[in-house]
mmCIF file of C-alpha atoms in Angstrom:
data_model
loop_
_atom_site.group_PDB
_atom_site.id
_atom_site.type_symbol
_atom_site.label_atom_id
_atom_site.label_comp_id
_atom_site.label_asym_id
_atom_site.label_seq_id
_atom_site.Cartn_x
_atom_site.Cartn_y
_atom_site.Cartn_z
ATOM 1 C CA UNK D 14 -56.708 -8.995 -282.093
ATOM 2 C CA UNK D 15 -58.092 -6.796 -284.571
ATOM 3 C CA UNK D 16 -61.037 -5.068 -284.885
ATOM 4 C CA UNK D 17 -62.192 -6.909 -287.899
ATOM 5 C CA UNK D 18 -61.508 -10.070 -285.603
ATOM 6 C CA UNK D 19 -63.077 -9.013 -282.565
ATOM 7 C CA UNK D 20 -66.263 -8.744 -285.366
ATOM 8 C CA UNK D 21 -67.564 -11.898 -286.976
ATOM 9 C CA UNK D 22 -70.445 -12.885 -288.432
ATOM 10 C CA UNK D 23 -72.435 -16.048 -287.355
ATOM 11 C CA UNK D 24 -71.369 -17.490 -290.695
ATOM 12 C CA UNK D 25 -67.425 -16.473 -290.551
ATOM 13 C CA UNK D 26 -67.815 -17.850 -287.637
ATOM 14 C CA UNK D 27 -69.406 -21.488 -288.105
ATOM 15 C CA UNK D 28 -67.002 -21.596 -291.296
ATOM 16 C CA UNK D 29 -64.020 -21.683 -289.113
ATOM 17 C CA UNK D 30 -65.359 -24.040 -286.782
ATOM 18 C CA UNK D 31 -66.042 -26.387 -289.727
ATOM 19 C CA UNK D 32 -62.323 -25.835 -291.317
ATOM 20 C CA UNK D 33 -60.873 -26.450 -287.759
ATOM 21 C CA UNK D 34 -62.695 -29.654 -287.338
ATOM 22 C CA UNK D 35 -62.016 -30.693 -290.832
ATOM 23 C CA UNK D 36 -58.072 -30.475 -290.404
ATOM 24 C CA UNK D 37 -58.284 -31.700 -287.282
ATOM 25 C CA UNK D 38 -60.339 -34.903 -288.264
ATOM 26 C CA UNK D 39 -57.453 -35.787 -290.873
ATOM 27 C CA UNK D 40 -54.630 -34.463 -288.412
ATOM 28 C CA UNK D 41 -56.204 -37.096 -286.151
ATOM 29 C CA UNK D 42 -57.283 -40.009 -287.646
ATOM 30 C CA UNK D 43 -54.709 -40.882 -290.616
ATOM 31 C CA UNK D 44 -52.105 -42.690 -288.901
ATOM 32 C CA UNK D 45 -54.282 -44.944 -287.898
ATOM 33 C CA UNK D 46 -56.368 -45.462 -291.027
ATOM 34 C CA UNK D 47 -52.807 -45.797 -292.732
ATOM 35 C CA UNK D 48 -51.085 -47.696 -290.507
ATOM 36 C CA UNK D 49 -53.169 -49.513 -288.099
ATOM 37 C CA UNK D 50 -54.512 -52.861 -289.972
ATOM 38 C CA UNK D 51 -50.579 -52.662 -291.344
ATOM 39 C CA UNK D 52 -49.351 -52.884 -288.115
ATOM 40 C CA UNK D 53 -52.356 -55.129 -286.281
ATOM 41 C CA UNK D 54 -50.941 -58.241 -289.468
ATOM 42 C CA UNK D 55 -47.333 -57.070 -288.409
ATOM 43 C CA UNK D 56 -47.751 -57.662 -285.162
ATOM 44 C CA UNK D 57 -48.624 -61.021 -285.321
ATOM 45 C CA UNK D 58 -44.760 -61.532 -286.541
ATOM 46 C CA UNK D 59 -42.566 -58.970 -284.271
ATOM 47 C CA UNK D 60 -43.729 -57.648 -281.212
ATOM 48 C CA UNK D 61 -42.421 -54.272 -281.716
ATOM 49 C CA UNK D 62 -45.533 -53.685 -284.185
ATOM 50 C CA UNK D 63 -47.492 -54.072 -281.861
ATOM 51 C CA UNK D 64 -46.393 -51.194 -279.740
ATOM 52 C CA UNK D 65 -46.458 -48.952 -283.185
ATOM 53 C CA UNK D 66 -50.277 -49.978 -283.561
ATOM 54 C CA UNK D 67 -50.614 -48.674 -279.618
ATOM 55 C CA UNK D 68 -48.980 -45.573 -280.906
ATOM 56 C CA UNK D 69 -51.435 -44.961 -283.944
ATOM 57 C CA UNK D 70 -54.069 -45.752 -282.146
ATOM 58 C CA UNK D 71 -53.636 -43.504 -278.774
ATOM 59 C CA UNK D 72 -52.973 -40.717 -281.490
ATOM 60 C CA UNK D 73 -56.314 -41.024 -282.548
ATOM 61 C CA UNK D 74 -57.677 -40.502 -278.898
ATOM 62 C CA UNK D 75 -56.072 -37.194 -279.436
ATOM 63 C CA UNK D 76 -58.871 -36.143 -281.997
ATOM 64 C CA UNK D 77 -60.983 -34.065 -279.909
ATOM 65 C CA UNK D 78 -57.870 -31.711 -278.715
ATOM 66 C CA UNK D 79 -56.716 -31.252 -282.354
ATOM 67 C CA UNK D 80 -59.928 -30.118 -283.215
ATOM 68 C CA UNK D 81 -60.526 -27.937 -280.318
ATOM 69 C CA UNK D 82 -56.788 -26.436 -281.176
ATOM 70 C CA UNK D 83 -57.040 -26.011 -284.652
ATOM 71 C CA UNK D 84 -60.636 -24.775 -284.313
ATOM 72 C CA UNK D 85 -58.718 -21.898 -282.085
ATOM 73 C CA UNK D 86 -56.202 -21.205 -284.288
ATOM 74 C CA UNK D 87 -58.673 -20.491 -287.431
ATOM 75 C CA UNK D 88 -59.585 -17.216 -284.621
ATOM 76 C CA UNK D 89 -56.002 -16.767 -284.510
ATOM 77 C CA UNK D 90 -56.063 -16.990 -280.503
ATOM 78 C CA UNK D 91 -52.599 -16.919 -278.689
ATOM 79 C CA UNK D 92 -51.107 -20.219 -277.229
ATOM 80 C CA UNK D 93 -52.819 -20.432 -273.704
ATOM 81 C CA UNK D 94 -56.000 -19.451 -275.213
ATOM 82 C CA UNK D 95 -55.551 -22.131 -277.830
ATOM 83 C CA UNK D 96 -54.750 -24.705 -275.860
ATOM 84 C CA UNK D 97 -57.681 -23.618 -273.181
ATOM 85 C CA UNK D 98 -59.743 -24.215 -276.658
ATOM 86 C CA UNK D 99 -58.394 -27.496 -277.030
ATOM 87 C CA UNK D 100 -58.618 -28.518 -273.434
ATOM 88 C CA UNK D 101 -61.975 -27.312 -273.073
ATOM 89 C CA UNK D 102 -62.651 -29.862 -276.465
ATOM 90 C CA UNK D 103 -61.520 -32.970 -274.925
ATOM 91 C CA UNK D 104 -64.045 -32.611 -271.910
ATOM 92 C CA UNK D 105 -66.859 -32.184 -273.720
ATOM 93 C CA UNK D 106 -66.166 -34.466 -276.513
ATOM 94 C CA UNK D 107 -67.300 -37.299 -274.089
ATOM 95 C CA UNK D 108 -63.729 -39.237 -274.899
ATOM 96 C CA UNK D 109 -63.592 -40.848 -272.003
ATOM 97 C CA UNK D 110 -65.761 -42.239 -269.048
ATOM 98 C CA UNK D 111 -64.666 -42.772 -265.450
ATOM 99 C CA UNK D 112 -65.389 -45.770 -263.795
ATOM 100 C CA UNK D 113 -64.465 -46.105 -260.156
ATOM 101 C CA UNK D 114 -62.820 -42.900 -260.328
ATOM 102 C CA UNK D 115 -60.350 -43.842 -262.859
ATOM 103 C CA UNK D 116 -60.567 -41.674 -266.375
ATOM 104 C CA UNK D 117 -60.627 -44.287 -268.980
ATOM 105 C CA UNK D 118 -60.086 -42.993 -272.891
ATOM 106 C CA UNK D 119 -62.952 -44.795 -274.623
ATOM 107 C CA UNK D 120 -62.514 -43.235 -278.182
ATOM 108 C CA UNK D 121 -62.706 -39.954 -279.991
ATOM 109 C CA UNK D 122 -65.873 -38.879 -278.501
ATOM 110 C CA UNK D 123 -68.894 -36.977 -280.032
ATOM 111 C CA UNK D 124 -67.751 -34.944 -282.940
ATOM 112 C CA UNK D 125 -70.954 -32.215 -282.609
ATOM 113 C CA UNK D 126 -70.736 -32.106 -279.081
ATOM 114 C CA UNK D 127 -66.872 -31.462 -279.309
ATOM 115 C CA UNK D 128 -67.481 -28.350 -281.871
ATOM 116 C CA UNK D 129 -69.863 -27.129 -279.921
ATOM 117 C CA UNK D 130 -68.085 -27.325 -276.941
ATOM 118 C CA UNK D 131 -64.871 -25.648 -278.844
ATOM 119 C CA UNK D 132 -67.250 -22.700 -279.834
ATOM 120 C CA UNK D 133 -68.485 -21.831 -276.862
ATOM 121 C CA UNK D 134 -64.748 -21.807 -275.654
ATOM 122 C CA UNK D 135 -63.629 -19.777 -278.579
ATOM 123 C CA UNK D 136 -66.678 -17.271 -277.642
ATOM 124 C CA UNK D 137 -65.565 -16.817 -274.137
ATOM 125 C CA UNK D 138 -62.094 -16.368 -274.915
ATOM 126 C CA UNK D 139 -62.746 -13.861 -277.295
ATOM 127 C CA UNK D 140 -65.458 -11.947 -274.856
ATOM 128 C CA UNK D 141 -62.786 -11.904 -272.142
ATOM 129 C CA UNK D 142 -60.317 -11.090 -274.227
ATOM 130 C CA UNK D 143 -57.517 -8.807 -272.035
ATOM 131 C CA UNK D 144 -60.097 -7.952 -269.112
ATOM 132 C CA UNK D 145 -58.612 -10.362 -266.772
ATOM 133 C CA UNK D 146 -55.278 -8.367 -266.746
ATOM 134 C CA UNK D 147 -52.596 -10.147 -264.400
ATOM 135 C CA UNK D 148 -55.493 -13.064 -263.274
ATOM 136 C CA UNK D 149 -55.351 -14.173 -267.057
ATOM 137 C CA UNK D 150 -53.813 -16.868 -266.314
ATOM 138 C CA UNK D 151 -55.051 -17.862 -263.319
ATOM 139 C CA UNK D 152 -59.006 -16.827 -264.762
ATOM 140 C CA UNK D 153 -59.135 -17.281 -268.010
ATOM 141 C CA UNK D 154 -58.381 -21.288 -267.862
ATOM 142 C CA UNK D 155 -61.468 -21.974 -264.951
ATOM 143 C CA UNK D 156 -64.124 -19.512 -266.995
ATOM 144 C CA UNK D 157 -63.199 -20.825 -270.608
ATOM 145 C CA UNK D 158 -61.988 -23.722 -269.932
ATOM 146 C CA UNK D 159 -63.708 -25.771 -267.089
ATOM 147 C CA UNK D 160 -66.847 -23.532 -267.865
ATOM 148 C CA UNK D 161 -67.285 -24.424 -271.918
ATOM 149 C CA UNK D 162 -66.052 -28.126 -270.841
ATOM 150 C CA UNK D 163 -68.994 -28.193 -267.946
ATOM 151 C CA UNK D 164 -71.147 -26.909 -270.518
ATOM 152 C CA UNK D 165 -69.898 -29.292 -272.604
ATOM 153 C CA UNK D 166 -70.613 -32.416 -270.351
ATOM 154 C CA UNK D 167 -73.771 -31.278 -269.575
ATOM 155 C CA UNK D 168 -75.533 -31.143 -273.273
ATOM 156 C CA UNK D 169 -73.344 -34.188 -274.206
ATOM 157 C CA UNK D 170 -76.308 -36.664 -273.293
ATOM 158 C CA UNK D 171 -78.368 -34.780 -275.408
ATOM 159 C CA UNK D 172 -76.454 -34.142 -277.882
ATOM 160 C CA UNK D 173 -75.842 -38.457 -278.386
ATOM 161 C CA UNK D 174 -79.407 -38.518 -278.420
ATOM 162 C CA UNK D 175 -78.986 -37.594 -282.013
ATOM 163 C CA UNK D 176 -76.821 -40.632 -282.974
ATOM 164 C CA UNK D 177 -78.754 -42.942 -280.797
ATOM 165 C CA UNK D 178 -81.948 -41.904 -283.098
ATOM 166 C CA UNK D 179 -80.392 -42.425 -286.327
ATOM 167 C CA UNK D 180 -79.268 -45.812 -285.202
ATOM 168 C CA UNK D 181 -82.452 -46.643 -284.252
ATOM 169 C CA UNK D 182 -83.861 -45.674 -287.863
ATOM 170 C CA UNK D 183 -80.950 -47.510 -289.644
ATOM 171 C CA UNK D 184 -81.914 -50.569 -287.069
ATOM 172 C CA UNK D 185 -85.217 -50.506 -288.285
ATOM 173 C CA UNK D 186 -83.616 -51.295 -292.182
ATOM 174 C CA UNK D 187 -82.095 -54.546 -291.551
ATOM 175 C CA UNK D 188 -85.924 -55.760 -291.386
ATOM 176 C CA UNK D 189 -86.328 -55.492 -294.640
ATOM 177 C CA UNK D 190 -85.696 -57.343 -297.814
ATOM 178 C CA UNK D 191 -81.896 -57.974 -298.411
ATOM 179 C CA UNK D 192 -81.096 -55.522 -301.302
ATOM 180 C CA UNK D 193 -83.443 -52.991 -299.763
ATOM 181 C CA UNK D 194 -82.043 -53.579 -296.609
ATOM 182 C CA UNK D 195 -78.534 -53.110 -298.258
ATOM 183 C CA UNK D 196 -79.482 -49.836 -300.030
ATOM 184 C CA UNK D 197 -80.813 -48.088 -297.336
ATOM 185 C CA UNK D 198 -78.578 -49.054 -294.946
ATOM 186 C CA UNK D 199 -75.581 -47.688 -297.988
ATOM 187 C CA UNK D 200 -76.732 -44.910 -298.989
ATOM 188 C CA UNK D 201 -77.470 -43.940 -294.767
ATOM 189 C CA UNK D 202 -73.723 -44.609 -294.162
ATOM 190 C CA UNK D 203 -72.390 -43.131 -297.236
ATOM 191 C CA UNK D 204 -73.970 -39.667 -296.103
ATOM 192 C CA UNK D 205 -73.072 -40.611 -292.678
ATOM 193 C CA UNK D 206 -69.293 -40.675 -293.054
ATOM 194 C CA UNK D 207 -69.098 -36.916 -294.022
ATOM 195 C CA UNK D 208 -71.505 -35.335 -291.496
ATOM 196 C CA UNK D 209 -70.118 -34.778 -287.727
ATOM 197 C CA UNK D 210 -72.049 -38.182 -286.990
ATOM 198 C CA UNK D 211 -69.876 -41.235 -286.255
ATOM 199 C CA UNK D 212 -70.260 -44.216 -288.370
ATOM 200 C CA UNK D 213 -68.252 -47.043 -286.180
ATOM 201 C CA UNK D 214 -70.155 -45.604 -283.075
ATOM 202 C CA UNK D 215 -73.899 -46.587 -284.951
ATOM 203 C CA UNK D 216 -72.565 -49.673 -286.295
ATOM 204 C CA UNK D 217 -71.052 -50.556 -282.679
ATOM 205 C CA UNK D 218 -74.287 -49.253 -280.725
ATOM 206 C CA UNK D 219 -77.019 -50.995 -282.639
ATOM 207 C CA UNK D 220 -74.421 -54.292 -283.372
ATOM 208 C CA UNK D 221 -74.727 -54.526 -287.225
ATOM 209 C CA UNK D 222 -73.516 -57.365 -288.500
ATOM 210 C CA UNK D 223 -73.887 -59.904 -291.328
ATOM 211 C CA UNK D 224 -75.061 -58.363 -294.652
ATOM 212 C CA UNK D 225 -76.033 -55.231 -293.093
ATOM 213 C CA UNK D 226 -72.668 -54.356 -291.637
ATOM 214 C CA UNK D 227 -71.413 -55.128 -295.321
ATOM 215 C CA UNK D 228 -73.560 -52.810 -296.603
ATOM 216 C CA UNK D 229 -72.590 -50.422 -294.578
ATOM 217 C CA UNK D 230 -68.545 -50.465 -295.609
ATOM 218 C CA UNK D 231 -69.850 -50.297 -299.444
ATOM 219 C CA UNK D 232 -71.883 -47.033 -299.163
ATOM 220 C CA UNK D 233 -68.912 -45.699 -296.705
ATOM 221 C CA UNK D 234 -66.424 -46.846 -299.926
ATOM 222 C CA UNK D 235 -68.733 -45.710 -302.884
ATOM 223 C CA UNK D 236 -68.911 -41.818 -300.660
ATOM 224 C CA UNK D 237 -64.694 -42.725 -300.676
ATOM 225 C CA UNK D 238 -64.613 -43.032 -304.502
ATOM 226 C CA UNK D 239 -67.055 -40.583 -305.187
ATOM 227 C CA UNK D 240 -65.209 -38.064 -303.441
ATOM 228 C CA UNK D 241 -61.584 -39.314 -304.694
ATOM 229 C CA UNK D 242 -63.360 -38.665 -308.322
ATOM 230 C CA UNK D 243 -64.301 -35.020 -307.573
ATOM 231 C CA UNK D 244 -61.122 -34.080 -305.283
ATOM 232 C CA UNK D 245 -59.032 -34.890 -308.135
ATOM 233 C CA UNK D 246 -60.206 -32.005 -310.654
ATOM 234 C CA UNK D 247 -59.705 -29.448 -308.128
ATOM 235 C CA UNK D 248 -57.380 -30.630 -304.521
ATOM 236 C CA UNK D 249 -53.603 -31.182 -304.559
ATOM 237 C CA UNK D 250 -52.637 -34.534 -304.356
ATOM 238 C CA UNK D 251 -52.454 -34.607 -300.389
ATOM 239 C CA UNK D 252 -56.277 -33.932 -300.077
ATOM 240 C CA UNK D 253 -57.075 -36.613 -302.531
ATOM 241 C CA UNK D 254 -55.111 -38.815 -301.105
ATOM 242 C CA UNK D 255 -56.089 -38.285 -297.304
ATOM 243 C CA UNK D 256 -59.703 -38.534 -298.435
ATOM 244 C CA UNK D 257 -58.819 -41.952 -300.388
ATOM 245 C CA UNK D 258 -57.480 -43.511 -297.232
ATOM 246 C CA UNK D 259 -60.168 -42.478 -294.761
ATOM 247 C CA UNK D 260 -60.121 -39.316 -294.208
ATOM 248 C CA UNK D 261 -63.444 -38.557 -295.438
ATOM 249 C CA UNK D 262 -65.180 -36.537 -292.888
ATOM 250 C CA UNK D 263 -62.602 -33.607 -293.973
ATOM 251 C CA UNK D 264 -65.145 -33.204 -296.513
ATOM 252 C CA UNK D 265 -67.950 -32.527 -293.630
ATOM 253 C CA UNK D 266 -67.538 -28.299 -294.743
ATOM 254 C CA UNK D 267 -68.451 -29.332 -298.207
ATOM 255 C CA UNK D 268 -71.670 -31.073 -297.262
ATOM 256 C CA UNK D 269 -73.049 -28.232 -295.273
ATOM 257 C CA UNK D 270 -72.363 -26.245 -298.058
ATOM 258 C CA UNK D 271 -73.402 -27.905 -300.998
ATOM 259 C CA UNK D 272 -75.806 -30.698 -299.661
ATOM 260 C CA UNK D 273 -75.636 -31.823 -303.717
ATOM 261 C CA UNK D 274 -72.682 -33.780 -302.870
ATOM 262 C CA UNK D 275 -75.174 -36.165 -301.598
ATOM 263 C CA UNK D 276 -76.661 -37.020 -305.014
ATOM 264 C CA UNK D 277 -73.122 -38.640 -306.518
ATOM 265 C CA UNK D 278 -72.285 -40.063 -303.259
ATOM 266 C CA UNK D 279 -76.126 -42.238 -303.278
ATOM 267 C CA UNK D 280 -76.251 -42.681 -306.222
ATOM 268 C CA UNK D 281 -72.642 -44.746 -306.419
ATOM 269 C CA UNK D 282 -73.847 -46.139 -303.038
ATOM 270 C CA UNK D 283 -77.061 -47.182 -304.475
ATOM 271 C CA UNK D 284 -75.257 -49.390 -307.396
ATOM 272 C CA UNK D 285 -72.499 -50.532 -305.152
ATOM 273 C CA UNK D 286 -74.904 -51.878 -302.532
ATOM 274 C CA UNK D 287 -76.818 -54.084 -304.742
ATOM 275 C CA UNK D 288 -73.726 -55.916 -305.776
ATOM 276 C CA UNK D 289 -72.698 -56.510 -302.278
ATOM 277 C CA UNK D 290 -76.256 -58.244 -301.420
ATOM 278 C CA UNK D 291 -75.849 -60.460 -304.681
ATOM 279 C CA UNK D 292 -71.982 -61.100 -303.396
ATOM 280 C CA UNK D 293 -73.676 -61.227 -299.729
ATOM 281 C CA UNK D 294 -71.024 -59.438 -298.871
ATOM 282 C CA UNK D 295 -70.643 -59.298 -294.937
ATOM 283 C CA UNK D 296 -68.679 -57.953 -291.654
ATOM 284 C CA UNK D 297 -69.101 -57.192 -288.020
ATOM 285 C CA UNK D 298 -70.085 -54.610 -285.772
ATOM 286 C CA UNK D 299 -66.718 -53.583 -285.268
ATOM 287 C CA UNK D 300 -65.600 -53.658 -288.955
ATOM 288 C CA UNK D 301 -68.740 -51.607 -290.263
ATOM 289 C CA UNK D 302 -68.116 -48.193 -290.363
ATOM 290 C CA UNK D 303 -64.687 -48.486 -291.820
ATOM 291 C CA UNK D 304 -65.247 -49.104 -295.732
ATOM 292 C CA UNK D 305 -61.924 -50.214 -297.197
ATOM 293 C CA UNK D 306 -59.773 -47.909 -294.992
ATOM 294 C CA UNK D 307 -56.992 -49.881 -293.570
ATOM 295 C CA UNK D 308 -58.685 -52.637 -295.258
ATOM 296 C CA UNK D 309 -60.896 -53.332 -292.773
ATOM 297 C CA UNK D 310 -64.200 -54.133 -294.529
ATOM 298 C CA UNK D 311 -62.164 -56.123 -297.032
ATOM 299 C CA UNK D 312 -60.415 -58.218 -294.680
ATOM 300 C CA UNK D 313 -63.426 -58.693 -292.426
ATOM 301 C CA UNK D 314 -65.538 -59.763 -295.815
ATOM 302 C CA UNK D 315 -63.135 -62.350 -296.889
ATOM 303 C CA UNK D 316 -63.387 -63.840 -293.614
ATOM 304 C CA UNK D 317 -67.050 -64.870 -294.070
ATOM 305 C CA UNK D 318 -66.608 -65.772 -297.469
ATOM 306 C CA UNK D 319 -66.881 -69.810 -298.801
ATOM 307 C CA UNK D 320 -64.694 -70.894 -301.694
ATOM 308 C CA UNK D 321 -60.675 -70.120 -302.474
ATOM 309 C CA UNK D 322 -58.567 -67.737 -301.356
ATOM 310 C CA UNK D 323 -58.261 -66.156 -304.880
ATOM 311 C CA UNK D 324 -61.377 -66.302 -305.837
ATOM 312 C CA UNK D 325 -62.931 -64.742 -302.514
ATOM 313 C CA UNK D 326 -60.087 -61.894 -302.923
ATOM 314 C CA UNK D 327 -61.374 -61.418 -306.377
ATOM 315 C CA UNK D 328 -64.772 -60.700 -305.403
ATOM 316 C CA UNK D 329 -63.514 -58.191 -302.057
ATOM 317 C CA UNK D 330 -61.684 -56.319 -305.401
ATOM 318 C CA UNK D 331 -64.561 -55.969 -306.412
ATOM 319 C CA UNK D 332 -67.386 -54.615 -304.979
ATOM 320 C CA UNK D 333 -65.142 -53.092 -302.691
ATOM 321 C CA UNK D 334 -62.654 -50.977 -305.244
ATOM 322 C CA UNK D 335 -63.518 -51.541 -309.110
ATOM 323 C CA UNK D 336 -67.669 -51.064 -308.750
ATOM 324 C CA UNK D 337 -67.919 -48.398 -306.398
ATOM 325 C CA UNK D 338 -64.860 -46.754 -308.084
ATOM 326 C CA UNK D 339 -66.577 -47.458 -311.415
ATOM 327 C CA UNK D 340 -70.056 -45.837 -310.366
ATOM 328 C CA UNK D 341 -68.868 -42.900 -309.243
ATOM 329 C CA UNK D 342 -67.287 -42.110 -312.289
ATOM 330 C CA UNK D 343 -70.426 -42.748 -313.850
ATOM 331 C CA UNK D 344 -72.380 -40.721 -311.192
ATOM 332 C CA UNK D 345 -69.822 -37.634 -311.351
ATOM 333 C CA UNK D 346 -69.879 -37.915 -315.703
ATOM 334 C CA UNK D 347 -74.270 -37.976 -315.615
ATOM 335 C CA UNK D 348 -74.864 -35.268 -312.651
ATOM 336 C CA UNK D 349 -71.690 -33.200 -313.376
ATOM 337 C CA UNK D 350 -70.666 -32.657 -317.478
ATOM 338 C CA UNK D 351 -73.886 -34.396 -318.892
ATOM 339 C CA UNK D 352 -76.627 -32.981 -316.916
ATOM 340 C CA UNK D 353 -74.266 -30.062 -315.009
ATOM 341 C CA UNK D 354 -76.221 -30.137 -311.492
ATOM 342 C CA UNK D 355 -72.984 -29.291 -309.907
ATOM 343 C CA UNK D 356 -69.938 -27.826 -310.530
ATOM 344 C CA UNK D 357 -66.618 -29.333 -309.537
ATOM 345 C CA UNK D 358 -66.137 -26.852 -306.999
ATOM 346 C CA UNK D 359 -68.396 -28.921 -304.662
ATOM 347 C CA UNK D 360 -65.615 -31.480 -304.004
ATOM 348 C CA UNK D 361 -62.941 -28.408 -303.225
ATOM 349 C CA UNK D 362 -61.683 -28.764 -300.041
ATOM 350 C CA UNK D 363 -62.775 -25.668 -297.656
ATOM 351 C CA UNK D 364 -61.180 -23.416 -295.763
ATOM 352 C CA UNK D 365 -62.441 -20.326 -294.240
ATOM 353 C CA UNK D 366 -62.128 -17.265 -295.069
#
């Protein structure tokens, strides 16, 4: 390691933490945003799909130990000590619970707690560094390892706290009138789905369903075609396109960095949610959070919807794709080229330095 590695500043450092969580979040997730509803239908035909949907979906359990690797790997650490990173990720990420003393994988965990936890690996590697000599490997694994993942499981509580209060406040919006209610609660999850806060595990904790969990997949679409809109002028085709199927929160760097993003993403969310209360457009706790990735707020929609076939899929087109697609253009053409309160270069997928 160099001596210009061995010293970074606090904000080198954060940056690679965010552009290691960032790949790993799309590393992570997209097989299963691509795949999964495709294979769920499937498997209702040939067992076999089945099995593939088991596949995508215990690669997305695997989230927390990308991150933690590829969090390692922007401090260009050597294999163990990436994969000491990575290990160290998993424990505190709060993946998994054990119940009568059997590990159970309950999903991809807490995405702050799992960056910090990485960090403070990442730190200890690097402070060790070569000290250990020949005990390396017998050391380094129980210090920066077990020690940042103890650490890890001890602030996790506290850590949840933070989603636990946001899902109170968004709880505390389904009391109010409908296309209030459905603003509010768009606009919250449209924000949502690009910070380090999980959307499915607020929707799933508080149980929002009905209107509100509809809601909730329009403002997590309109953030989806805001940011399709702005990745287009300035990411290759893969970024765009990883963002367009769910990949979203590899855009968490960019809102830490230029918080504007926020004023597109609401306002699209905004316009977008107040068709879906006229359209009373609905879903479950376990389909909020999703937005139109692997169709899942679409499907789930249709579902609760009276009338035809055609004419209900008409409407999911709708407010799901063509309006919040629509409004952002709008959004991105008022705040961007008329009134120029940001430059494109917000929507440029990061990577650190």
């Amino acid at each position: 390691m160099s001596e210009q590695e061995t010293k970074l500043s606090a904000k080198i450092f954060f940056n690679r933490v965010l552009a290691g969580t960032a790949t790993g979040i799309v590393v992570g997730l997209i097989p299963n945003a691509i795949l999964g509803e495709l294979f769920k239908y499937l498997g209702t035909k040939m067992d076999v799909f089945i099995s593939l949907l088991h596949v995508v979906q215990g690669f997305q359990y695997s989230v927390p130990i990308i991150v933690g690797v590829l969090i390692a790997m922007q401090f260009k650490l050597n294999p163990m000590q990436t994969i000491i990173v990575g290990a160290a990720a998993l424990v505190g990420s709060g993946a998994y619970v054990i119940t009568d003393g059997a590990f159970m994988l309950v999903g991809i965990g807490d995405l702050i707690n799992t960056m910090l936890t990485a960090s403070l690996a990442v730190i200890l590697v690097r402070a060790i560094g070569n000290k250990l000599g020949s005990m390396t490997i017998l050391l380094l694994p129980i210090i920066a390892g077990a020690g940042a993942g103890a650490v890890g499981s001890f602030t996790l509580p506290y850590v949840k706290m933070i989603t636990s209060t946001i899902g109170t406040l968004i709880n505390s919006f389904t009391e109010l009138q409908p296309i209030l209610m459905s603003v509010l609660i768009a606009v919250s999850f449209s924000i949502l789905i690009i910070s380090p806060i999980s959307t499915v595990a607020i929707a799933t904790a508080i149980g929002l369903s009905g209107l509100a969990s509809g809601a909730a997949n329009i403002g997590i679409c309109a953030a989806a075609a805001t940011l399709v809109i702005g990745s287009m002028k300035v990411n290759s085709l893969g970024v765009t396109s990883s963002v367009g199927l769910g990949a979203m929160k590899m855009m968490m760097p960019n809102l830490i960095k230029h918080p504007i993003i926020c004023l597109p993403i609401a306002f699209s969310a905004v316009i977008s949610a107040v068709f879906a209360a006229l359209f009373n457009i609905q879903g479950t706790p376990f389909s909020a959070g999703f937005g139109f990735s692997g169709l899942v707020g679409p499907i789930n929609a249709v579902k609760f919807m009276e009338g035809s076939a055609g004419t209900n899929i008409g409407i999911a087109v709708l407010v799901f794709f063509v309006i919040p697609f629509a409004s952002a253009f709008i959004g991105d053409l008022v705040f961007g080229k008329v009134l120029k309160i940001y430059d494109k270069d917000i929507f440029k997928f990061f990577t650190a330095k």
